[in-house]
Coordinates of N, CA, C and O in Angstrom, one line a residue:
M1 N -13.9 4.8 -40.6 CA -13.6 5.0 -39.1 C -13.4 3.6 -38.5 O -12.4 3.0 -38.6
T2 N -14.5 3.1 -37.9 CA -14.5 1.7 -37.4 C -16.0 1.2 -37.3 O -16.9 2.0 -37.2
A3 N -16.1 -0.1 -37.4 CA -17.4 -0.7 -37.4 C -18.1 -0.6 -36.0 O -19.3 -0.7 -35.8
A4 N -17.3 -0.2 -35.0 CA -17.8 -0.1 -33.6 C -18.4 1.2 -33.4 O -19.0 1.5 -32.3
V5 N -18.4 2.1 -34.3 CA -19.1 3.5 -34.2 C -20.1 3.5 -35.3 O -19.8 3.6 -36.5
T6 N -21.4 3.6 -34.9 CA -22.5 3.7 -35.9 C -22.9 5.2 -35.8 O -23.3 5.7 -34.8
W7 N -22.8 5.9 -36.9 CA -23.1 7.3 -37.0 C -24.4 7.5 -37.8 O -24.4 7.4 -39.0
L8 N -25.5 7.8 -37.1 CA -26.8 8.0 -37.7 C -27.2 9.5 -37.7 O -28.3 9.8 -37.9
A9 N -26.3 10.4 -37.3 CA -26.5 11.8 -37.0 C -26.0 12.7 -38.2 O -25.3 12.2 -39.1
P10 N -26.4 13.9 -38.2 CA -25.8 14.9 -39.1 C -24.3 14.8 -39.1 O -23.7 14.6 -38.0
D11 N -23.7 14.9 -40.2 CA -22.2 14.7 -40.2 C -21.5 15.8 -41.0 O -20.4 15.6 -41.5
A12 N -22.1 17.0 -41.1 CA -21.4 18.1 -41.7 C -20.0 18.4 -41.0 O -19.9 18.2 -39.8
D13 N -19.0 18.7 -41.8 CA -17.7 18.9 -41.3 C -17.7 20.0 -40.2 O -18.2 21.1 -40.4
H14 N -17.0 19.7 -39.1 CA -16.9 20.6 -38.0 C -15.7 20.0 -37.1 O -15.7 18.8 -36.9
P15 N -14.8 20.9 -36.7 CA -13.6 20.4 -35.9 C -14.0 19.6 -34.7 O -13.3 18.6 -34.4
A16 N -15.0 20.0 -33.9 CA -15.3 19.3 -32.7 C -16.0 18.0 -33.1 O -15.8 17.0 -32.4
R17 N -16.8 18.0 -34.1 CA -17.4 16.7 -34.5 C -16.3 15.7 -35.0 O -16.4 14.5 -34.7
W18 N -15.4 16.2 -35.7 CA -14.3 15.3 -36.2 C -13.5 14.8 -35.0 O -13.2 13.6 -35.0
A19 N -13.2 15.6 -34.0 CA -12.5 15.2 -32.8 C -13.3 14.1 -32.1 O -12.8 13.1 -31.6
A20 N -14.6 14.3 -32.0 CA -15.5 13.4 -31.3 C -15.5 12.0 -32.0 O -15.4 11.0 -31.4
R21 N -15.5 12.0 -33.3 CA -15.5 10.8 -34.1 C -14.1 10.1 -33.9 O -14.1 8.8 -33.7
L22 N -13.1 10.8 -33.9 CA -11.7 10.2 -33.7 C -11.7 9.6 -32.3 O -11.1 8.6 -32.0
S23 N -12.2 10.4 -31.3 CA -12.2 9.9 -29.9 C -13.0 8.6 -29.8 O -12.5 7.7 -29.1
M24 N -14.2 8.5 -30.3 CA -15.0 7.3 -30.2 C -14.2 6.1 -30.9 O -14.2 5.0 -30.3
A25 N -13.7 6.4 -32.0 CA -13.0 5.3 -32.7 C -11.8 4.8 -31.9 O -11.6 3.6 -31.8
A26 N -11.0 5.7 -31.3 CA -9.9 5.3 -30.5 C -10.3 4.5 -29.3 O -9.7 3.5 -28.9
V27 N -11.4 4.9 -28.6 CA -11.9 4.2 -27.5 C -12.4 2.8 -27.9 O -12.1 1.8 -27.3
A28 N -13.2 2.8 -29.0 CA -13.8 1.5 -29.4 C -12.7 0.5 -29.8 O -12.8 -0.7 -29.6
E29 N -11.6 1.0 -30.3 CA -10.5 0.1 -30.7 C -9.4 -0.1 -29.6 O -8.4 -0.8 -29.9
G30 N -9.6 0.5 -28.5 CA -8.7 0.3 -27.3 C -7.4 1.0 -27.5 O -6.4 0.5 -26.9
R31 N -7.3 2.0 -28.3 CA -6.1 2.7 -28.6 C -5.9 3.9 -27.6 O -6.1 5.0 -27.9
R32 N -5.4 3.6 -26.4 CA -5.2 4.5 -25.3 C -4.4 5.7 -25.7 O -4.8 6.9 -25.5
D33 N -3.2 5.4 -26.2 CA -2.3 6.5 -26.6 C -2.8 7.4 -27.7 O -2.6 8.7 -27.6
D34 N -3.5 6.9 -28.7 CA -4.1 7.7 -29.7 C -5.2 8.5 -29.1 O -5.4 9.7 -29.5
W35 N -6.0 8.0 -28.2 CA -7.0 8.7 -27.6 C -6.4 9.9 -26.8 O -6.9 11.0 -26.9
L36 N -5.4 9.7 -26.0 CA -4.8 10.7 -25.2 C -4.2 11.8 -26.1 O -4.3 13.0 -25.7
A37 N -3.7 11.5 -27.2 CA -3.1 12.5 -28.1 C -4.2 13.4 -28.7 O -3.8 14.5 -29.2
L38 N -5.4 13.1 -28.6 CA -6.5 14.0 -29.1 C -6.8 15.1 -28.2 O -7.4 16.1 -28.6
F39 N -6.2 15.1 -27.0 CA -6.5 16.1 -25.9 C -5.4 17.1 -25.8 O -4.3 16.8 -26.0
A40 N -5.9 18.4 -25.6 CA -4.9 19.4 -25.3 C -4.2 19.1 -23.9 O -4.8 18.3 -23.1
P41 N -3.0 19.6 -23.7 CA -2.3 19.2 -22.5 C -3.0 19.5 -21.2 O -2.9 18.8 -20.2
D42 N -3.9 20.5 -21.1 CA -4.6 20.9 -19.9 C -6.1 20.5 -20.0 O -6.9 21.0 -19.3
A43 N -6.5 19.6 -20.9 CA -7.9 19.2 -21.1 C -8.5 18.6 -19.8 O -7.8 18.2 -18.9
L44 N -9.9 18.6 -19.8 CA -10.6 18.1 -18.7 C -11.6 17.1 -19.3 O -12.4 17.4 -20.2
V45 N -11.7 16.0 -18.6 CA -12.7 14.9 -18.9 C -13.6 14.8 -17.7 O -13.1 14.5 -16.6
E46 N -14.9 14.9 -17.9 CA -15.9 14.7 -16.9 C -16.8 13.6 -17.5 O -17.6 13.9 -18.3
D47 N -16.7 12.4 -16.9 CA -17.4 11.2 -17.4 C -17.8 10.3 -16.3 O -16.9 9.5 -15.9
P48 N -19.0 10.5 -15.7 CA -20.0 11.5 -16.1 C -19.7 12.8 -15.4 O -18.9 12.9 -14.5
V49 N -20.5 13.8 -15.8 CA -20.4 15.1 -15.2 C -20.9 15.0 -13.7 O -21.9 14.4 -13.5
G50 N -20.2 15.6 -12.8 CA -20.6 15.5 -11.4 C -20.0 14.3 -10.6 O -19.4 13.4 -11.2
P51 N -20.3 14.3 -9.3 CA -19.8 13.2 -8.5 C -20.4 11.8 -8.9 O -21.6 11.7 -9.3
S52 N -19.6 10.8 -8.9 CA -20.0 9.5 -9.3 C -19.0 8.5 -8.7 O -18.0 8.8 -8.2
M53 N -19.3 7.2 -9.0 CA -18.3 6.1 -8.5 C -17.0 6.2 -9.3 O -16.0 5.7 -8.9
L54 N -17.1 6.9 -10.5 CA -15.9 7.0 -11.3 C -15.1 8.3 -11.0 O -13.9 8.4 -11.4
D55 N -15.7 9.2 -10.2 CA -15.1 10.5 -9.9 C -15.8 11.0 -8.6 O -16.7 11.8 -8.7
P56 N -15.5 10.4 -7.4 CA -16.3 10.7 -6.2 C -16.4 12.2 -5.9 O -17.4 12.7 -5.4
D57 N -15.4 13.0 -6.2 CA -15.5 14.5 -5.8 C -16.1 15.3 -7.0 O -16.4 16.5 -6.8
G58 N -16.3 14.7 -8.2 CA -16.9 15.4 -9.3 C -16.1 16.4 -9.9 O -16.6 17.2 -10.7
A59 N -14.8 16.4 -9.7 CA -13.9 17.4 -10.3 C -13.4 17.1 -11.7 O -12.8 18.0 -12.3
G60 N -13.6 15.9 -12.1 CA -13.2 15.5 -13.4 C -11.7 15.1 -13.4 O -11.1 15.0 -12.3
H61 N -11.2 14.8 -14.6 CA -9.8 14.3 -14.7 C -9.1 15.3 -15.7 O -9.5 15.5 -16.8
R62 N -8.0 16.0 -15.1 CA -7.4 17.1 -15.9 C -6.0 16.6 -16.4 O -5.3 16.0 -15.7
G63 N -5.7 17.1 -17.6 CA -4.4 16.9 -18.2 C -4.3 15.5 -18.7 O -5.1 14.6 -18.3
R64 N -3.4 15.3 -19.6 CA -3.2 13.9 -20.2 C -2.9 12.9 -19.2 O -3.3 11.7 -19.3
D65 N -2.1 13.3 -18.1 CA -1.8 12.3 -17.1 C -3.1 11.9 -16.3 O -3.3 10.7 -16.1
G66 N -3.9 12.8 -15.9 CA -5.1 12.5 -15.2 C -6.1 11.8 -16.1 O -6.8 10.8 -15.6
I67 N -6.2 12.2 -17.3 CA -7.1 11.5 -18.3 C -6.6 10.0 -18.5 O -7.4 9.1 -18.6
G68 N -5.3 9.9 -18.6 CA -4.7 8.5 -18.7 C -5.0 7.7 -17.5 O -5.3 6.5 -17.7
R69 N -5.0 8.2 -16.3 CA -5.3 7.5 -15.1 C -6.8 7.1 -15.1 O -7.2 6.0 -14.7
F70 N -7.6 8.0 -15.7 CA -9.1 7.7 -15.8 C -9.2 6.5 -16.8 O -10.0 5.5 -16.5
W71 N -8.5 6.4 -17.9 CA -8.6 5.3 -18.8 C -8.2 4.0 -18.1 O -8.9 3.0 -18.1
D72 N -7.0 4.1 -17.4 CA -6.5 2.9 -16.7 C -7.4 2.4 -15.6 O -7.5 1.1 -15.5
A73 N -8.0 3.2 -14.9 CA -8.9 2.8 -13.8 C -10.3 2.4 -14.3 O -10.9 1.6 -13.6
N74 N -10.8 2.9 -15.4 CA -12.1 2.6 -15.8 C -12.3 2.0 -17.1 O -12.9 0.9 -17.3
M75 N -11.8 2.6 -18.1 CA -12.0 2.1 -19.5 C -11.2 0.8 -19.8 O -11.7 0.0 -20.6
A76 N -10.1 0.6 -19.2 CA -9.3 -0.6 -19.5 C -10.0 -1.8 -18.9 O -9.7 -2.9 -19.4
A77 N -10.9 -1.7 -18.0 CA -11.6 -2.8 -17.4 C -12.6 -3.4 -18.4 O -13.0 -4.6 -18.2
A78 N -13.0 -2.7 -19.4 CA -14.0 -3.1 -20.4 C -13.3 -4.0 -21.5 O -12.1 -3.7 -21.8
R79 N -14.0 -4.9 -22.0 CA -13.5 -5.7 -23.1 C -13.7 -5.0 -24.4 O -13.0 -5.2 -25.4
G80 N -14.6 -4.0 -24.5 CA -14.8 -3.2 -25.7 C -16.0 -2.2 -25.5 O -16.7 -2.2 -24.5
F81 N -16.1 -1.4 -26.5 CA -17.1 -0.3 -26.5 C -17.7 -0.3 -27.9 O -17.0 -0.4 -28.9
R82 N -19.0 0.0 -28.0 CA -19.7 0.2 -29.2 C -20.5 1.5 -29.1 O -21.2 1.7 -28.1
F83 N -20.4 2.4 -30.0 CA -21.0 3.7 -30.0 C -22.1 3.8 -31.1 O -21.9 3.3 -32.2
R84 N -23.3 4.3 -30.7 CA -24.3 4.6 -31.7 C -24.8 6.1 -31.5 O -25.3 6.4 -30.4
V85 N -24.4 6.9 -32.4 CA -24.7 8.3 -32.3 C -26.0 8.6 -33.2 O -26.0 8.4 -34.4
T86 N -27.0 9.1 -32.5 CA -28.3 9.3 -33.2 C -28.6 10.8 -33.5 O -29.4 11.1 -34.3
D87 N -27.8 11.7 -32.9 CA -28.0 13.1 -33.2 C -26.7 13.8 -32.9 O -25.9 13.4 -32.0
S88 N -26.4 14.9 -33.5 CA -25.2 15.7 -33.3 C -25.4 17.2 -33.6 O -26.0 17.5 -34.7
F89 N -25.1 18.0 -32.7 CA -25.2 19.4 -32.8 C -23.9 20.1 -32.7 O -23.3 20.1 -31.6
A90 N -23.4 20.7 -33.7 CA -22.1 21.3 -33.7 C -22.2 22.8 -34.0 O -22.9 23.3 -34.9
N91 N -21.6 23.6 -33.1 CA -21.6 25.1 -33.3 C -20.5 25.6 -32.4 O -20.2 25.0 -31.4
G92 N -19.9 26.8 -32.8 CA -18.8 27.3 -32.0 C -17.7 26.3 -32.0 O -17.5 25.5 -32.9
P93 N -17.0 26.2 -30.8 CA -16.0 25.2 -30.7 C -16.5 23.9 -30.2 O -15.7 23.0 -29.8
C94 N -17.8 23.6 -30.1 CA -18.3 22.5 -29.5 C -19.2 21.6 -30.4 O -19.7 22.0 -31.4
C95 N -19.3 20.4 -30.0 CA -20.2 19.4 -30.6 C -20.9 18.6 -29.5 O -20.2 18.0 -28.7
A96 N -22.2 18.5 -29.5 CA -22.9 17.7 -28.5 C -23.6 16.5 -29.3 O -24.3 16.7 -30.3
N97 N -23.2 15.3 -28.9 CA -23.7 14.1 -29.5 C -24.6 13.3 -28.6 O -24.3 13.1 -27.5
V98 N -25.8 12.9 -29.1 CA -26.7 12.1 -28.4 C -26.2 10.6 -28.8 O -26.3 10.2 -30.0
T99 N -25.8 9.9 -27.8 CA -25.1 8.7 -28.0 C -25.6 7.6 -27.0 O -25.9 7.8 -25.9
A100 N -25.6 6.4 -27.5 CA -25.7 5.2 -26.7 C -24.4 4.4 -26.8 O -24.0 4.1 -27.9
I101 N -23.8 4.2 -25.7 CA -22.5 3.4 -25.6 C -22.8 2.1 -25.0 O -23.3 2.0 -23.9
T102 N -22.5 1.0 -25.7 CA -22.6 -0.3 -25.1 C -21.2 -0.7 -24.7 O -20.2 -0.7 -25.4
V103 N -21.1 -0.9 -23.4 CA -19.8 -1.3 -22.7 C -19.8 -2.8 -22.6 O -20.8 -3.4 -22.0
L104 N -18.9 -3.5 -23.2 CA -18.8 -5.0 -23.2 C -17.8 -5.4 -22.1 O -16.6 -4.9 -22.0
F105 N -18.2 -6.4 -21.3 CA -17.3 -6.9 -20.2 C -17.0 -8.3 -20.5 O -17.7 -9.0 -21.3
G106 N -16.1 -8.9 -19.7 CA -15.8 -10.3 -19.9 C -17.0 -11.2 -19.5 O -17.9 -10.8 -18.8
G107 N -17.1 -12.4 -20.1 CA -18.1 -13.3 -19.8 C -19.4 -13.0 -20.5 O -20.5 -13.5 -20.1
G108 N -19.4 -12.0 -21.4 CA -20.6 -11.7 -22.1 C -21.5 -10.6 -21.5 O -22.6 -10.3 -22.0
A109 N -21.1 -10.1 -20.4 CA -21.9 -9.0 -19.7 C -21.8 -7.7 -20.5 O -20.8 -7.5 -21.2
A110 N -22.8 -6.9 -20.5 CA -22.8 -5.7 -21.2 C -23.7 -4.6 -20.4 O -24.6 -5.0 -19.7
M111 N -23.4 -3.4 -20.7 CA -24.2 -2.3 -20.1 C -24.3 -1.2 -21.2 O -23.4 -1.0 -21.9
T112 N -25.5 -0.6 -21.2 CA -25.7 0.5 -22.1 C -25.8 1.9 -21.4 O -26.5 2.0 -20.4
V113 N -25.0 2.8 -21.9 CA -25.0 4.1 -21.3 C -25.6 5.1 -22.3 O -25.0 5.4 -23.4
D114 N -26.8 5.6 -22.0 CA -27.4 6.6 -22.9 C -26.9 7.9 -22.4 O -27.0 8.2 -21.2
C115 N -26.4 8.7 -23.3 CA -25.8 10.0 -22.8 C -25.8 11.1 -23.9 O -26.1 10.8 -25.1
V116 N -25.4 12.2 -23.5 CA -25.1 13.4 -24.3 C -23.7 13.7 -24.0 O -23.3 14.0 -22.8
I117 N -22.8 13.7 -25.0 CA -21.4 14.0 -24.8 C -21.1 15.3 -25.5 O -21.3 15.4 -26.7
V118 N -20.5 16.2 -24.8 CA -20.2 17.5 -25.4 C -18.6 17.6 -25.5 O -17.9 17.5 -24.4
Y119 N -18.2 17.7 -26.7 CA -16.7 17.9 -27.0 C -16.5 19.4 -27.3 O -17.2 19.9 -28.1
T120 N -15.4 19.9 -26.7 CA -15.0 21.3 -27.0 C -13.6 21.2 -27.5 O -12.7 20.5 -26.9
V121 N -13.2 21.9 -28.6 CA -11.9 21.9 -29.1 C -11.3 23.3 -29.2 O -12.0 24.3 -29.2
N122 N -10.0 23.3 -29.2 CA -9.3 24.6 -29.4 C -9.0 24.8 -30.9 O -9.5 24.1 -31.7
A123 N -8.4 25.9 -31.2 CA -8.1 26.3 -32.6 C -7.4 25.3 -33.4 O -7.5 25.2 -34.6
G124 N -6.6 24.5 -32.7 CA -5.8 23.4 -33.3 C -6.5 22.1 -33.5 O -6.0 21.1 -34.0
G125 N -7.8 22.1 -33.0 CA -8.6 20.9 -33.1 C -8.4 19.9 -32.0 O -9.0 18.8 -32.0
L126 N -7.6 20.2 -31.0 CA -7.4 19.3 -29.8 C -8.6 19.5 -28.9 O -9.1 20.6 -28.7
I127 N -9.0 18.4 -28.2 CA -10.1 18.5 -27.3 C -9.6 19.2 -26.0 O -8.7 18.8 -25.4
T128 N -10.4 20.2 -25.6 CA -10.1 20.9 -24.3 C -11.0 20.4 -23.2 O -10.7 20.5 -22.1
S129 N -12.2 19.9 -23.6 CA -13.1 19.3 -22.6 C -14.0 18.3 -23.3 O -14.4 18.4 -24.4
L130 N -14.2 17.2 -22.5 CA -15.2 16.2 -22.9 C -16.1 16.0 -21.7 O -15.6 15.7 -20.6
R131 N -17.3 16.4 -21.9 CA -18.3 16.3 -20.7 C -19.4 15.3 -21.1 O -20.2 15.6 -22.0
A132 N -19.4 14.2 -20.5 CA -20.4 13.2 -20.7 C -21.5 13.3 -19.7 O -21.3 13.0 -18.5
H133 N -22.7 13.6 -20.2 CA -23.9 13.7 -19.3 C -24.7 12.4 -19.3 O -25.2 12.0 -20.4
W134 N -24.6 11.6 -18.2 CA -25.4 10.3 -18.1 C -25.6 10.0 -16.7 O -25.0 10.6 -15.8
E135 N -26.6 9.1 -16.4 CA -27.0 8.8 -15.1 C -26.5 7.4 -14.7 O -26.9 6.4 -15.3
P136 N -25.5 7.3 -13.8 CA -25.0 6.0 -13.5 C -26.0 4.9 -13.1 O -25.9 3.8 -13.5
D137 N -27.0 5.3 -12.3 CA -28.1 4.3 -11.9 C -28.8 3.8 -13.1 O -29.2 2.6 -13.2
R138 N -29.1 4.7 -14.1 CA -29.8 4.2 -15.3 C -28.9 3.3 -16.1 O -29.4 2.3 -16.6
A139 N -27.7 3.6 -16.2 CA -26.8 2.7 -16.9 C -26.7 1.4 -16.2 O -26.7 0.3 -16.9
A140 N -26.5 1.4 -14.9 CA -26.3 0.1 -14.1 C -27.6 -0.8 -14.3 O -27.4 -2.0 -14.3
A141 N -28.7 -0.2 -14.4 CA -30.0 -0.9 -14.6 C -30.0 -1.7 -15.9 O -30.8 -2.6 -16.0
T142 N -29.2 -1.4 -16.8 CA -29.2 -2.1 -18.1 C -28.2 -3.2 -18.1 O -28.1 -3.9 -19.1
M143 N -27.4 -3.4 -17.1 CA -26.4 -4.5 -17.0 C -27.0 -5.8 -17.3 O -28.0 -6.2 -16.7
T144 N -26.4 -6.5 -18.2 CA -26.9 -7.9 -18.5 C -25.7 -8.8 -18.4 O -24.5 -8.4 -18.6
A145 N -25.9 -10.1 -18.2 CA -24.9 -11.1 -18.1 C -25.3 -12.3 -19.0 O -26.4 -12.6 -19.1
R146 N -24.3 -12.9 -19.6 CA -24.5 -14.1 -20.4 C -25.0 -15.2 -19.4 O -24.4 -15.4 -18.3
R147 N -26.0 -15.9 -19.8 CA -26.5 -17.0 -19.0 C -25.7 -18.2 -19.2 O -25.2 -18.5 -20.3
P148 N -25.5 -19.0 -18.2 CA -24.8 -20.3 -18.3 C -25.5 -21.2 -19.3 O -26.8 -21.2 -19.3
E149 N -24.8 -21.9 -20.1 CA -25.4 -22.8 -21.1 C -25.6 -24.2 -20.5 O -25.0 -24.6 -19.6

């Protein structure tokens, strides 16, 4: 996959788990178009679930165009992402992963987002929903910056 995704969780084959791993790898490697191709045309991304500074009305981002705008407005601002998955529960069309995401910014700043991300896929293995459960205030409290030398 990629060195930016550390998988310490159960990894039995499951379509939603596979889609989750592909999604994390695409994000970590900055491959926007590859990431968007993993989604069904009418997919929904809620990251985080509910109202936040990334989604003030809490309605999520629907369809590849809406999800692409989410990437452009939020994910493209980061210098990189590192994923550490410590547990994974796959059943039915879903997979829920307990994950810590380190978001890297310019100048050496970083933030850690502890979360549970639920991926749901259709019969073709495309993601129909990605629901990231995390608390923005908790994540913001982890923000660090490189100190001047």
